[in-house]
Short mmCIF file of C-alpha atoms in Angstrom, two decimals:
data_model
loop_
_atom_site.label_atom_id
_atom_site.label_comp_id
_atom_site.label_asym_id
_atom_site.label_seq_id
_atom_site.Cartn_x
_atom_site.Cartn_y
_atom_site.Cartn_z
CA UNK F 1 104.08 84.00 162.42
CA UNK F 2 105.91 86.49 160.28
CA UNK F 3 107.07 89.99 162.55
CA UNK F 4 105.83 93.13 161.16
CA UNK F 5 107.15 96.11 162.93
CA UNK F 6 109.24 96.40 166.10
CA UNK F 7 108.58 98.19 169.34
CA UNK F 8 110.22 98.98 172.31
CA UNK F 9 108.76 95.83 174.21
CA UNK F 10 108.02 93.25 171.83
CA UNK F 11 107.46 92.36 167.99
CA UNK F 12 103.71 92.94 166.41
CA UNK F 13 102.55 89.69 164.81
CA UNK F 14 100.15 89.51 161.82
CA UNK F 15 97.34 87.87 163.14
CA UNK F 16 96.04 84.24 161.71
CA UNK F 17 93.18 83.79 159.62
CA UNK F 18 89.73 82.63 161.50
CA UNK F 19 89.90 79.13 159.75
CA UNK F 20 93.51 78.54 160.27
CA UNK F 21 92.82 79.76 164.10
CA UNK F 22 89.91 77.24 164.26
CA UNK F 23 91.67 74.36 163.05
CA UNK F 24 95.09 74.86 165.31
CA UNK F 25 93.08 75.52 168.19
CA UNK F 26 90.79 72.43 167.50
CA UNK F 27 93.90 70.29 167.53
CA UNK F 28 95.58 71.76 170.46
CA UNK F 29 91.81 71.26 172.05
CA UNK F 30 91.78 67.69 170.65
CA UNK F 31 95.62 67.40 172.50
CA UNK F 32 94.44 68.55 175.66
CA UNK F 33 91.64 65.78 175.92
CA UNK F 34 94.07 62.96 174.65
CA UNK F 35 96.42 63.75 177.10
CA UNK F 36 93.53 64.21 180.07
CA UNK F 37 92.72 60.90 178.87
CA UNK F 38 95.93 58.92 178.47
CA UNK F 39 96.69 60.40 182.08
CA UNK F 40 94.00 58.60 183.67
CA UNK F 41 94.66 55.51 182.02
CA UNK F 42 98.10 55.51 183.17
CA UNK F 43 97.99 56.46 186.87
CA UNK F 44 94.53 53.94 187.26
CA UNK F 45 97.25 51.55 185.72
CA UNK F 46 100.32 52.88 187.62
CA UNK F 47 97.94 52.60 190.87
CA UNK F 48 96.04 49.21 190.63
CA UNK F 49 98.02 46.75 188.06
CA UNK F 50 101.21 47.95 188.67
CA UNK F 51 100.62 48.31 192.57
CA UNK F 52 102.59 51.46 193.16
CA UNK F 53 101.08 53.81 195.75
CA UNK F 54 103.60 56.40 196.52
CA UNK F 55 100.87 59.05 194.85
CA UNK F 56 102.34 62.06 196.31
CA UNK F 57 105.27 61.32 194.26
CA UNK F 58 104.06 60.49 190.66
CA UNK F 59 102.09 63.91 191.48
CA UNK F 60 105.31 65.86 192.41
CA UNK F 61 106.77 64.14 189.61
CA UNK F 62 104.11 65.29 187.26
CA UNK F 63 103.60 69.06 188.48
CA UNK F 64 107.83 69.50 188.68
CA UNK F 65 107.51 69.02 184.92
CA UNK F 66 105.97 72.01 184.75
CA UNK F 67 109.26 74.09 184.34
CA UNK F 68 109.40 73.18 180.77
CA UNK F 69 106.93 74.69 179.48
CA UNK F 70 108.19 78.10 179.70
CA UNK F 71 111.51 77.21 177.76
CA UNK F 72 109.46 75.56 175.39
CA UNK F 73 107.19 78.94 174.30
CA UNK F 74 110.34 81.21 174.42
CA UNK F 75 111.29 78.32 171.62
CA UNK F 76 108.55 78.48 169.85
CA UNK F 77 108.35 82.48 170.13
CA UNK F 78 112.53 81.55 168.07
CA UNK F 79 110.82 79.58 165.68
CA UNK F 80 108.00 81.71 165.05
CA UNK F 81 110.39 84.88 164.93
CA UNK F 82 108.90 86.98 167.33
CA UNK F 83 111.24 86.78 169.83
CA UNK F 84 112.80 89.99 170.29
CA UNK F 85 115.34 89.78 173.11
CA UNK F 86 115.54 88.14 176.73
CA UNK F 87 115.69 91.80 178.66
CA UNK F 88 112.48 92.70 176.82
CA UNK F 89 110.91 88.60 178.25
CA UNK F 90 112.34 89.89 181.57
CA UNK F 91 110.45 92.70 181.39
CA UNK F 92 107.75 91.47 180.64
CA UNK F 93 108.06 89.22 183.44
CA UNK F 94 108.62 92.07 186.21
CA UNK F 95 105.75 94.45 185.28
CA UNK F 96 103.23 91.62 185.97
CA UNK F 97 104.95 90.39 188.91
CA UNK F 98 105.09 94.49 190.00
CA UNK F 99 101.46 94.45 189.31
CA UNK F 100 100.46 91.72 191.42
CA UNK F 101 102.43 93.59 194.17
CA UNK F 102 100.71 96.63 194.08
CA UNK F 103 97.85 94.77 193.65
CA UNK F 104 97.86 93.37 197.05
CA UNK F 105 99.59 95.87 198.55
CA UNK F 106 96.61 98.71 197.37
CA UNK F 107 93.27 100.34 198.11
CA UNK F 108 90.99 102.30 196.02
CA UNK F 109 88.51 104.01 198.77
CA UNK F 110 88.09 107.19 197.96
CA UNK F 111 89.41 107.24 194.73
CA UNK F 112 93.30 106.84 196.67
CA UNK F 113 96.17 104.37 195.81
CA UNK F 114 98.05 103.32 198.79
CA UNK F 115 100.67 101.13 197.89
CA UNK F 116 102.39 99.85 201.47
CA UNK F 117 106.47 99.72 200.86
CA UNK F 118 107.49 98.77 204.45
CA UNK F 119 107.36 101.77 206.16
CA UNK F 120 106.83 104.10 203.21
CA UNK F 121 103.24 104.99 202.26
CA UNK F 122 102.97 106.68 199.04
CA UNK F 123 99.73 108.56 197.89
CA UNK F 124 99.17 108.06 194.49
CA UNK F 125 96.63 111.70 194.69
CA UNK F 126 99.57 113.43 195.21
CA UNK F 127 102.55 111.97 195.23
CA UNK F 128 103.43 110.15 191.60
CA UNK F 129 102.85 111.97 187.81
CA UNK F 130 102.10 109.03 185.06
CA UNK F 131 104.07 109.41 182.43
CA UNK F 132 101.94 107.18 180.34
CA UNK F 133 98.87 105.47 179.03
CA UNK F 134 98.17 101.83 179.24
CA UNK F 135 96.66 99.96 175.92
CA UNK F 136 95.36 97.45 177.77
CA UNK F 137 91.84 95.95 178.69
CA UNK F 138 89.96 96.33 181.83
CA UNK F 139 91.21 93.81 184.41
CA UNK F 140 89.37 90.97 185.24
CA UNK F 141 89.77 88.27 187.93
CA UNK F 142 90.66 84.85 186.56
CA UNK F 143 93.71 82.86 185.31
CA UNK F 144 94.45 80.88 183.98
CA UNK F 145 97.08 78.60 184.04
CA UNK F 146 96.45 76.79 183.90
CA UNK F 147 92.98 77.55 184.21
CA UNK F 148 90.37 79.47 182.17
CA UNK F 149 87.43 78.50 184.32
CA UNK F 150 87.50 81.42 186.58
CA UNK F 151 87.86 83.60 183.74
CA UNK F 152 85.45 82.61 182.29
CA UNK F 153 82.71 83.14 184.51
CA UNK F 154 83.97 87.44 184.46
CA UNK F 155 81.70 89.08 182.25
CA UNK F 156 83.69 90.98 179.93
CA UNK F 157 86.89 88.57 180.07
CA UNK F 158 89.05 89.27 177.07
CA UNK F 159 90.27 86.13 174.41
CA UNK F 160 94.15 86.13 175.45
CA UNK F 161 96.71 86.05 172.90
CA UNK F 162 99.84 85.76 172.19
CA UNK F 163 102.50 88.29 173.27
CA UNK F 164 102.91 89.53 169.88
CA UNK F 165 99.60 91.10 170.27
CA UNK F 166 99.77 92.97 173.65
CA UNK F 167 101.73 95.55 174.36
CA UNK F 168 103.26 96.91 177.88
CA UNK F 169 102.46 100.16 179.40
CA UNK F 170 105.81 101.43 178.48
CA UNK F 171 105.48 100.69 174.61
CA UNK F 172 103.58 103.95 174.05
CA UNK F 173 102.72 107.32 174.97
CA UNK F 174 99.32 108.10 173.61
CA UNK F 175 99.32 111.85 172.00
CA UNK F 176 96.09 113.58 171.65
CA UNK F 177 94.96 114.30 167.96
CA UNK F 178 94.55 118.42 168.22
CA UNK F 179 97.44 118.58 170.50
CA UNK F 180 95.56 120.88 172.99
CA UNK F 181 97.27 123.64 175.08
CA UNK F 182 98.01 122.06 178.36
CA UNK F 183 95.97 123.50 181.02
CA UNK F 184 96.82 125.09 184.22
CA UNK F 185 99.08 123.04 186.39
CA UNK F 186 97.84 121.23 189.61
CA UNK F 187 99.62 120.92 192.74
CA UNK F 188 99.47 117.14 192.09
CA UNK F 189 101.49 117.77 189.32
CA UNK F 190 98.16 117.01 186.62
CA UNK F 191 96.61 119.31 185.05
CA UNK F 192 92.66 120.34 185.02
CA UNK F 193 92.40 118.57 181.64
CA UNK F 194 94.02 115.53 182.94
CA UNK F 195 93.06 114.37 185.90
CA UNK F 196 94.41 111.40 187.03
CA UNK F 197 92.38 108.06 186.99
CA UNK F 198 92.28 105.15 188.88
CA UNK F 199 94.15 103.09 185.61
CA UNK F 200 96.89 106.26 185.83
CA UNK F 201 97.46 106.32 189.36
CA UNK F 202 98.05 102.21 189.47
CA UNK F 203 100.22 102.44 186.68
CA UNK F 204 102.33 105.05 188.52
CA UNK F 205 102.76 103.15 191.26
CA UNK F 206 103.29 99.85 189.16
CA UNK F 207 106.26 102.48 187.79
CA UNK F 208 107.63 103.25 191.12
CA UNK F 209 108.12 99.61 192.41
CA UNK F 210 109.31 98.46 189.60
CA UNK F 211 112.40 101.46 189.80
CA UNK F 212 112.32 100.93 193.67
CA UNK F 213 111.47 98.02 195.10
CA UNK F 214 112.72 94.55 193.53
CA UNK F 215 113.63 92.51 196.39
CA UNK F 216 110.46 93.25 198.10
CA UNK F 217 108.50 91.94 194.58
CA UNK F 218 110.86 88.94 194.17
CA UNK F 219 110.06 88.20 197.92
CA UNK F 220 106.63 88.62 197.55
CA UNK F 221 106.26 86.28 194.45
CA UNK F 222 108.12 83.78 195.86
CA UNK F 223 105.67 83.41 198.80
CA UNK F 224 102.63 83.50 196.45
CA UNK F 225 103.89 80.57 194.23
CA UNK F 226 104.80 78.78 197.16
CA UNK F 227 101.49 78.93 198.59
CA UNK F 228 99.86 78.42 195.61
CA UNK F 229 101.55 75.37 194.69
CA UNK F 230 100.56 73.42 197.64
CA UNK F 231 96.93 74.36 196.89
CA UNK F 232 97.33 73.02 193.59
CA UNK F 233 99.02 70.30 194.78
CA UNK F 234 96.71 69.24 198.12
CA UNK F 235 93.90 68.94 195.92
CA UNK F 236 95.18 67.43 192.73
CA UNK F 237 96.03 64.42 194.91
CA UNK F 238 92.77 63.56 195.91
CA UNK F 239 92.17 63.32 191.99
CA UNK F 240 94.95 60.67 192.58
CA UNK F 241 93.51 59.42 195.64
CA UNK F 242 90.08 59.02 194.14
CA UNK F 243 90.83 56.50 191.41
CA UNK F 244 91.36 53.96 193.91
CA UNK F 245 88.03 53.92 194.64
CA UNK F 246 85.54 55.01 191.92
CA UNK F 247 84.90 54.69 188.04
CA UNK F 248 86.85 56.90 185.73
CA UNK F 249 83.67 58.33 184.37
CA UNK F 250 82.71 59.43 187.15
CA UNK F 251 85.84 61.09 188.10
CA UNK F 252 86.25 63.08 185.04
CA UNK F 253 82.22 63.70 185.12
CA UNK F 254 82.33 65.20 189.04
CA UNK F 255 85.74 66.79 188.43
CA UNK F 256 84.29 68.84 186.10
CA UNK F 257 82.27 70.56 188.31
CA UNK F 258 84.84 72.46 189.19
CA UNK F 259 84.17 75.24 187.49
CA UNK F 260 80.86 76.11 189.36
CA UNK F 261 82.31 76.01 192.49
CA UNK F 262 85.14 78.32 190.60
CA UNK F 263 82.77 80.46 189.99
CA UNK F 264 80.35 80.77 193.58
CA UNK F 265 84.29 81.35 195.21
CA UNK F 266 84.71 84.46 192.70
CA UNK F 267 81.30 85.67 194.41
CA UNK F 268 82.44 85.09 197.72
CA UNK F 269 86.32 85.98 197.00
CA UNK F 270 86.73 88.52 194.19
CA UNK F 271 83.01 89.84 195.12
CA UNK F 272 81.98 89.19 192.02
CA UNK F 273 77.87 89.64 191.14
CA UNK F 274 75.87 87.04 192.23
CA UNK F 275 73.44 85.68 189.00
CA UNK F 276 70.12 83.54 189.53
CA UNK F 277 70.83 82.28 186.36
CA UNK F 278 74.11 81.34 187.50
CA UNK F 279 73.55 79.81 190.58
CA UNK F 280 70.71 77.28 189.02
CA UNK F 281 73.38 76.59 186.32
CA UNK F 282 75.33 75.65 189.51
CA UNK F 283 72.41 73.84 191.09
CA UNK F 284 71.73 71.43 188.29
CA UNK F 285 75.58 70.32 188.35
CA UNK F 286 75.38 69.54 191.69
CA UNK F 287 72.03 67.89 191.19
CA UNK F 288 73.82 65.64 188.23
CA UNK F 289 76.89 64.78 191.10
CA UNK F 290 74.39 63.49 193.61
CA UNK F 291 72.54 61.67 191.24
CA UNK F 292 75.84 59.78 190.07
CA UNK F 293 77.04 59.13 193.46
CA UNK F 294 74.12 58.40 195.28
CA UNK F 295 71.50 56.93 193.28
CA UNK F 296 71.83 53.16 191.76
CA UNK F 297 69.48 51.10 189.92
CA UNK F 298 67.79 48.23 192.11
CA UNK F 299 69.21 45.84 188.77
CA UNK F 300 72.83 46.95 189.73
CA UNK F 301 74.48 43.87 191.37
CA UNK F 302 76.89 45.50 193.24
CA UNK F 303 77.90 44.53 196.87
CA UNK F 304 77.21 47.45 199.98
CA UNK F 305 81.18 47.20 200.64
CA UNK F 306 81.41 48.05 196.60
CA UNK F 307 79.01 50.84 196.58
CA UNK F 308 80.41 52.32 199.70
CA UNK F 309 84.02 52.74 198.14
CA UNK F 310 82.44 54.24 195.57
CA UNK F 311 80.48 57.13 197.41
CA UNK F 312 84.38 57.50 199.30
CA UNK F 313 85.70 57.88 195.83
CA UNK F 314 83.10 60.13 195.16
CA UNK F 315 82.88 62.07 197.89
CA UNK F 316 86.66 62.90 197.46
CA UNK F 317 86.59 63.48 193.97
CA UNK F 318 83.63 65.97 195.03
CA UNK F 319 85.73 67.72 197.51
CA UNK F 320 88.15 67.82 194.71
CA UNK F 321 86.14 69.75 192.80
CA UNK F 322 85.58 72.69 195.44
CA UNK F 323 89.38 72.94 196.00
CA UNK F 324 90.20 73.31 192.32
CA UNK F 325 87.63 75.88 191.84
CA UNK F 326 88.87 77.46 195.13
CA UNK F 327 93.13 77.55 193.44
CA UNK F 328 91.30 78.44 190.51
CA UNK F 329 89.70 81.47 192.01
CA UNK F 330 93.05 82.13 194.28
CA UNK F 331 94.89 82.25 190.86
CA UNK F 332 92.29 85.50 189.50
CA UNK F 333 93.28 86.80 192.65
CA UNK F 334 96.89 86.30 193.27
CA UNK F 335 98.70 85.82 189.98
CA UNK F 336 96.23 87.58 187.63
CA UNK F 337 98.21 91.27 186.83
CA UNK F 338 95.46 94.04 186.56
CA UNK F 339 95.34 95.74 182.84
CA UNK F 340 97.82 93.20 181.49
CA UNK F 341 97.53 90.61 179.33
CA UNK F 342 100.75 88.86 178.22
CA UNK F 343 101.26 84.73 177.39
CA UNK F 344 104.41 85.25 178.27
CA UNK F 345 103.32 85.82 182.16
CA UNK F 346 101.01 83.37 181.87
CA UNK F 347 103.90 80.49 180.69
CA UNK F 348 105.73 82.28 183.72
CA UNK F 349 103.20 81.28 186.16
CA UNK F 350 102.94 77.95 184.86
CA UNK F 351 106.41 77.41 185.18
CA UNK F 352 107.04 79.44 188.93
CA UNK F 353 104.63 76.65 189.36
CA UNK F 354 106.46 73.36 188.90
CA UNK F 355 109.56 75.48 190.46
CA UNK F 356 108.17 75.85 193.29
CA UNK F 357 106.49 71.89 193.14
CA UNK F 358 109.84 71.20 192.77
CA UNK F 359 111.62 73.12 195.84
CA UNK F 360 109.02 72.56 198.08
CA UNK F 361 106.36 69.50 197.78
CA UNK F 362 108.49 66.86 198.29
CA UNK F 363 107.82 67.79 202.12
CA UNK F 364 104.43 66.22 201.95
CA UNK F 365 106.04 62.79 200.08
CA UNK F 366 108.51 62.87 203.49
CA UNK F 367 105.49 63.40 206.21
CA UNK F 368 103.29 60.81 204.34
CA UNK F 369 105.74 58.50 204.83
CA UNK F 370 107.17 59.11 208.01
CA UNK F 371 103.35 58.42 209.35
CA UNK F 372 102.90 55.27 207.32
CA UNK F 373 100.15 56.74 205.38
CA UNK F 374 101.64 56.70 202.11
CA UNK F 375 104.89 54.77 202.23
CA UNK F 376 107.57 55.70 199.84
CA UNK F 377 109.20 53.37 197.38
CA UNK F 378 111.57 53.61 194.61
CA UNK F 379 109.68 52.46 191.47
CA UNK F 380 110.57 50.04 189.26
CA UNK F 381 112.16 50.66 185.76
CA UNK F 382 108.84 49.65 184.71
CA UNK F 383 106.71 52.23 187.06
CA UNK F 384 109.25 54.61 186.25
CA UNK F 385 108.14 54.81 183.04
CA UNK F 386 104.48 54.95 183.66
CA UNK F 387 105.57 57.88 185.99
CA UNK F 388 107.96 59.72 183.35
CA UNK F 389 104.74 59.36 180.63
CA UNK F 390 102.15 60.66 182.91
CA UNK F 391 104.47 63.77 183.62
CA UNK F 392 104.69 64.05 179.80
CA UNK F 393 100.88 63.90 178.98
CA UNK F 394 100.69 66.37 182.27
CA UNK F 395 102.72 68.76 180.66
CA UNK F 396 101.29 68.02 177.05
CA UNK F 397 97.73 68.76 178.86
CA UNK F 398 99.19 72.18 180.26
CA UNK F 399 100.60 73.48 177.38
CA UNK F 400 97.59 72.94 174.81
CA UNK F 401 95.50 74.10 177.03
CA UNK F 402 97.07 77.34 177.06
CA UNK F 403 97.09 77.57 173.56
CA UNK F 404 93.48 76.80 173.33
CA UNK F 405 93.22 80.12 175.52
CA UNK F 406 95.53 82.28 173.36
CA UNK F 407 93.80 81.43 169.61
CA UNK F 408 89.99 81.48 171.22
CA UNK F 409 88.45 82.21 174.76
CA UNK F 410 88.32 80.90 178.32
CA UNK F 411 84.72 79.89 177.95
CA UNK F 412 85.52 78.16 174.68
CA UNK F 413 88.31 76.41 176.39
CA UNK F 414 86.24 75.56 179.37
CA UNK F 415 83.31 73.83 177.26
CA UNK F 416 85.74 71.82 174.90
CA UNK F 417 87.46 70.17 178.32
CA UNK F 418 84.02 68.47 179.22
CA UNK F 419 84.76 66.39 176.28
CA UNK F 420 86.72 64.09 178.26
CA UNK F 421 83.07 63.50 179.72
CA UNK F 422 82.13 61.15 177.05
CA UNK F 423 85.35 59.98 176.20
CA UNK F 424 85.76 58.30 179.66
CA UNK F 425 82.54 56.71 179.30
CA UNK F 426 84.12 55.08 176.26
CA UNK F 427 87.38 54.20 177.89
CA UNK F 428 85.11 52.98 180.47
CA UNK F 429 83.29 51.01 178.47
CA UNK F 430 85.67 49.41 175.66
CA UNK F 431 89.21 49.39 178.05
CA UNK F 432 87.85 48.43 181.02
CA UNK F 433 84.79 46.09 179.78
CA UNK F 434 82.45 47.96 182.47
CA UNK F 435 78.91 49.04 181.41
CA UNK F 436 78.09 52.58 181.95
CA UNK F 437 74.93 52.70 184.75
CA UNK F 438 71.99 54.43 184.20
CA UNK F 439 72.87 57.25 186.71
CA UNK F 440 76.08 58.03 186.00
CA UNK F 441 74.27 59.03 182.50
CA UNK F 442 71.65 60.62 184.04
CA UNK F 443 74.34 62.62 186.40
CA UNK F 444 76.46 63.17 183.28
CA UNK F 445 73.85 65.11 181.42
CA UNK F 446 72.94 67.17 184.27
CA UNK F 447 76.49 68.66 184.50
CA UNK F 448 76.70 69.15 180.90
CA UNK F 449 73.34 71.23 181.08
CA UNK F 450 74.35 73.11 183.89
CA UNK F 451 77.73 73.85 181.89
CA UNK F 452 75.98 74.69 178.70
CA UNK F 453 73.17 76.98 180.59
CA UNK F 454 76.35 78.12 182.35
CA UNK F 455 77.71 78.98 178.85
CA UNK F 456 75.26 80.73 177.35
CA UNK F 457 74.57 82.52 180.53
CA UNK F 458 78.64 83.97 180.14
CA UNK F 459 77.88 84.02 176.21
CA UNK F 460 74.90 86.45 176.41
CA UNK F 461 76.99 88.83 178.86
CA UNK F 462 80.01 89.02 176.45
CA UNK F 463 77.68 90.00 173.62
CA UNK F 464 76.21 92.75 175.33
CA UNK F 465 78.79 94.21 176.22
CA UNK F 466 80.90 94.14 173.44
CA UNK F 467 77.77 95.87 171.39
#
């Protein structure tokens, strides 16, 4: 990507051409369900042939990795030449994290921001001047990372892209075309012809932290993605857990459910509408789970010790489900910045992430152990392997997934990721020589027709909007 012209914050790309767009994000789409796939293979293999059941710690393993991938965009930002300087990253950086503060820190009754600084209260009515206008798009509630689902259920969710394309608040100040007198000035320090909106006022006092209160934002982060990275983390291991005990279809077909249950937590968390449509869209998924788990063919030889490790596999891979789409909706709420779209913040998270897996959630691999639930081993140079190349196609999953989010949509990103649907049922069915029941296909389309009702539910809101 070639620069064009510089700017105070950042370079301005020229964006791609639609086919070349397609095709890169097809194969970074095509990546993403490789790696999903190759993953599974390897811990089922890690897990059962090569009999190694320290899970915690192939997960920690695998989620620590996540601290590359934000040294491997500011790479590719050198290759692509629009890197413009590490200060300018940095700030980029703080204003979301600033955002997020005053975020959580703020209340709009009344039309008033009140962002809490310990023991400082500062009313954004009449207190703080803007100085600027923001470029950006209306905020919405869901992440990412590492997750578009939640996005994607928020009506008028923008495409992401790169951070060649976005610009900070502080990159312009918008002039007025006639250049009209200024009008008489308000004791609030705006005038009658510019009255101060809700967008202004949180900008302000997005301005005002940033000047005045760093330590409190650092301190404030660092609790967030600490939190947030044992939510991750506490349900991503009963993915782990689960393939113990069920098929790997119907893992990957239950799992990706999770973006209904992302979506009724944005109703009951982020207060988001509720939809009829929606909620039957959520209804038929759920149908298609029960029908996989519960239902089996009178021809299916299968022992009642069998089928009841199963519906335990199932039942956690289930409960799975609802906690991704719960850190899924946590992420729209806690590391989504308001009116600001940037890939570099969204590699940050990512990265804050696996720091914080890292620092902190080897404490689980320690308690799991010390109560003989999950004893500890070191692997073998063999298992180490397995372990070091399911990190890899972790982080290989991560990082085209976020691409497939900056060159098209969450939704788009979303529906391509129930590919690994079918393409479990083949690994299923040609790696493992087992035959694919009848209900599992049954169950399997029902979750793809709730998803694709889902879809075009999300679909017909964007377009109306947008006209």
């Amino acid at each position: 990507m070639q620069p064009e012209t510089q700017t105070p914050a950042r370079l301005t790309g020229i964006r791609p051409s639609l086919n070349s767009t397609l095709a890169m994000a097809s194969i970074a789409l095509s990546m993403c369900v490789l790696a999903y796939t190759i993953q599974t293979i390897v811990v089922k293999h890690l897990q059962n042939q090569g009999n190694y059941q320290a899970r915690f710690f192939v997960l920690w393993i695998s989620h620590s990795s996540f601290v590359a991938v934000l040294p491997i965009y500011i790479l590719y930002l050198k290759l692509s030449r629009t890197y413009t300087s590490h200060a300018s990253l940095k700030d980029d950086v703080f204003e979301g994290l600033a955002r997020l503060y005053v975020k959580s820190h703020s209340s709009s009754a009344n039309n008033q921001y009140t962002a809490i600084l310990g023991s400082e209260q500062i009313e954004m009515n009449n207190s703080v001047c803007p100085t600027a206008q923001t470029n950006s798009q209306p905020a919405n509630s869901q992440i990412p990372l590492l997750s578009p689902t939640q996005e994607s259920f928020d009506g008028n969710s923008p495409t992401i892209k790169p951070d060649s394309f976005y610009h900070t608040t502080t990159d312009y100040i918008d002039e007025p075309e006639n250049d009209p007198l200024p009008g008489p000035s308000q004791p609030n320090g705006f005038s009658i012809q510019d009255e101060p909106t809700e967008e202004k006022k949180f900008d302000s006092a997005v301005k005002y932290v940033i000047a005045n209160k760093k330590l409190p934002v650092i301190l404030y982060s660092i609790m967030v993605y600490g939190l947030l990275s044992y939510s991750l983390n506490i349900f991503s291991y009963l993915w782990y857990l689960a393939l113990d005990f069920t098929t790997i279809s119907k893992i990957t077909a239950i799992y990706n459910t999770s973006p209904f249950f992302a979506y009724l937590f944005s109703v009951l968390i982020l207060k988001h509408d509720l939809k009829a449509g929606k909620i039957f869209a959520v209804l038929v998924s759920i149908v298609g789970v029960f029908v996989m788990s519960f239902y089996h063919n009178n021809d299916q030889k299968s022992s009642q010790n069998e089928t009841s490790k199963e519906g335990f596999g199932d039942l956690i891979v289930f409960l799975c489900a609802i906690g991704t789409g719960l850190t899924q909706t946590l992420y729209g709420k806690y590391i989504k910045p308001p009116n600001f779209h940037s890939m570099m913040f969204v590699n940050f998270s990512t990265f804050s992430l696996g720091l914080a897996t890292f620092l902190l959630n080897w404490i689980p691999v320690v308690l799991l152990h010390f109560f003989k639930i999950e004893p500890f081993s070191l692997p073998t140079l063999l298992q180490l392997k397995f372990i070091g190349i399911n990190a890899l196609f972790g982080l290989v999953y991560n990082a085209s997934f976020i691409i497939v989010l900056s060159l098209t949509s969450p939704m788009f990103a979303a529906v391509g990721v129930m590919l690994t649907i079918p393409v479990s049922a083949f690994i299923e069915v040609f790696f493992e020589s087992h035959p694919i029941a009848l209900n599992v296909i049954v169950g399997g389309i029902f979750v793809l027709a709730g998803f694709a009702l889902l879809s075009y539910i999300q679909y017909k809101e964007v377009a109306h909007e947008s006209a």
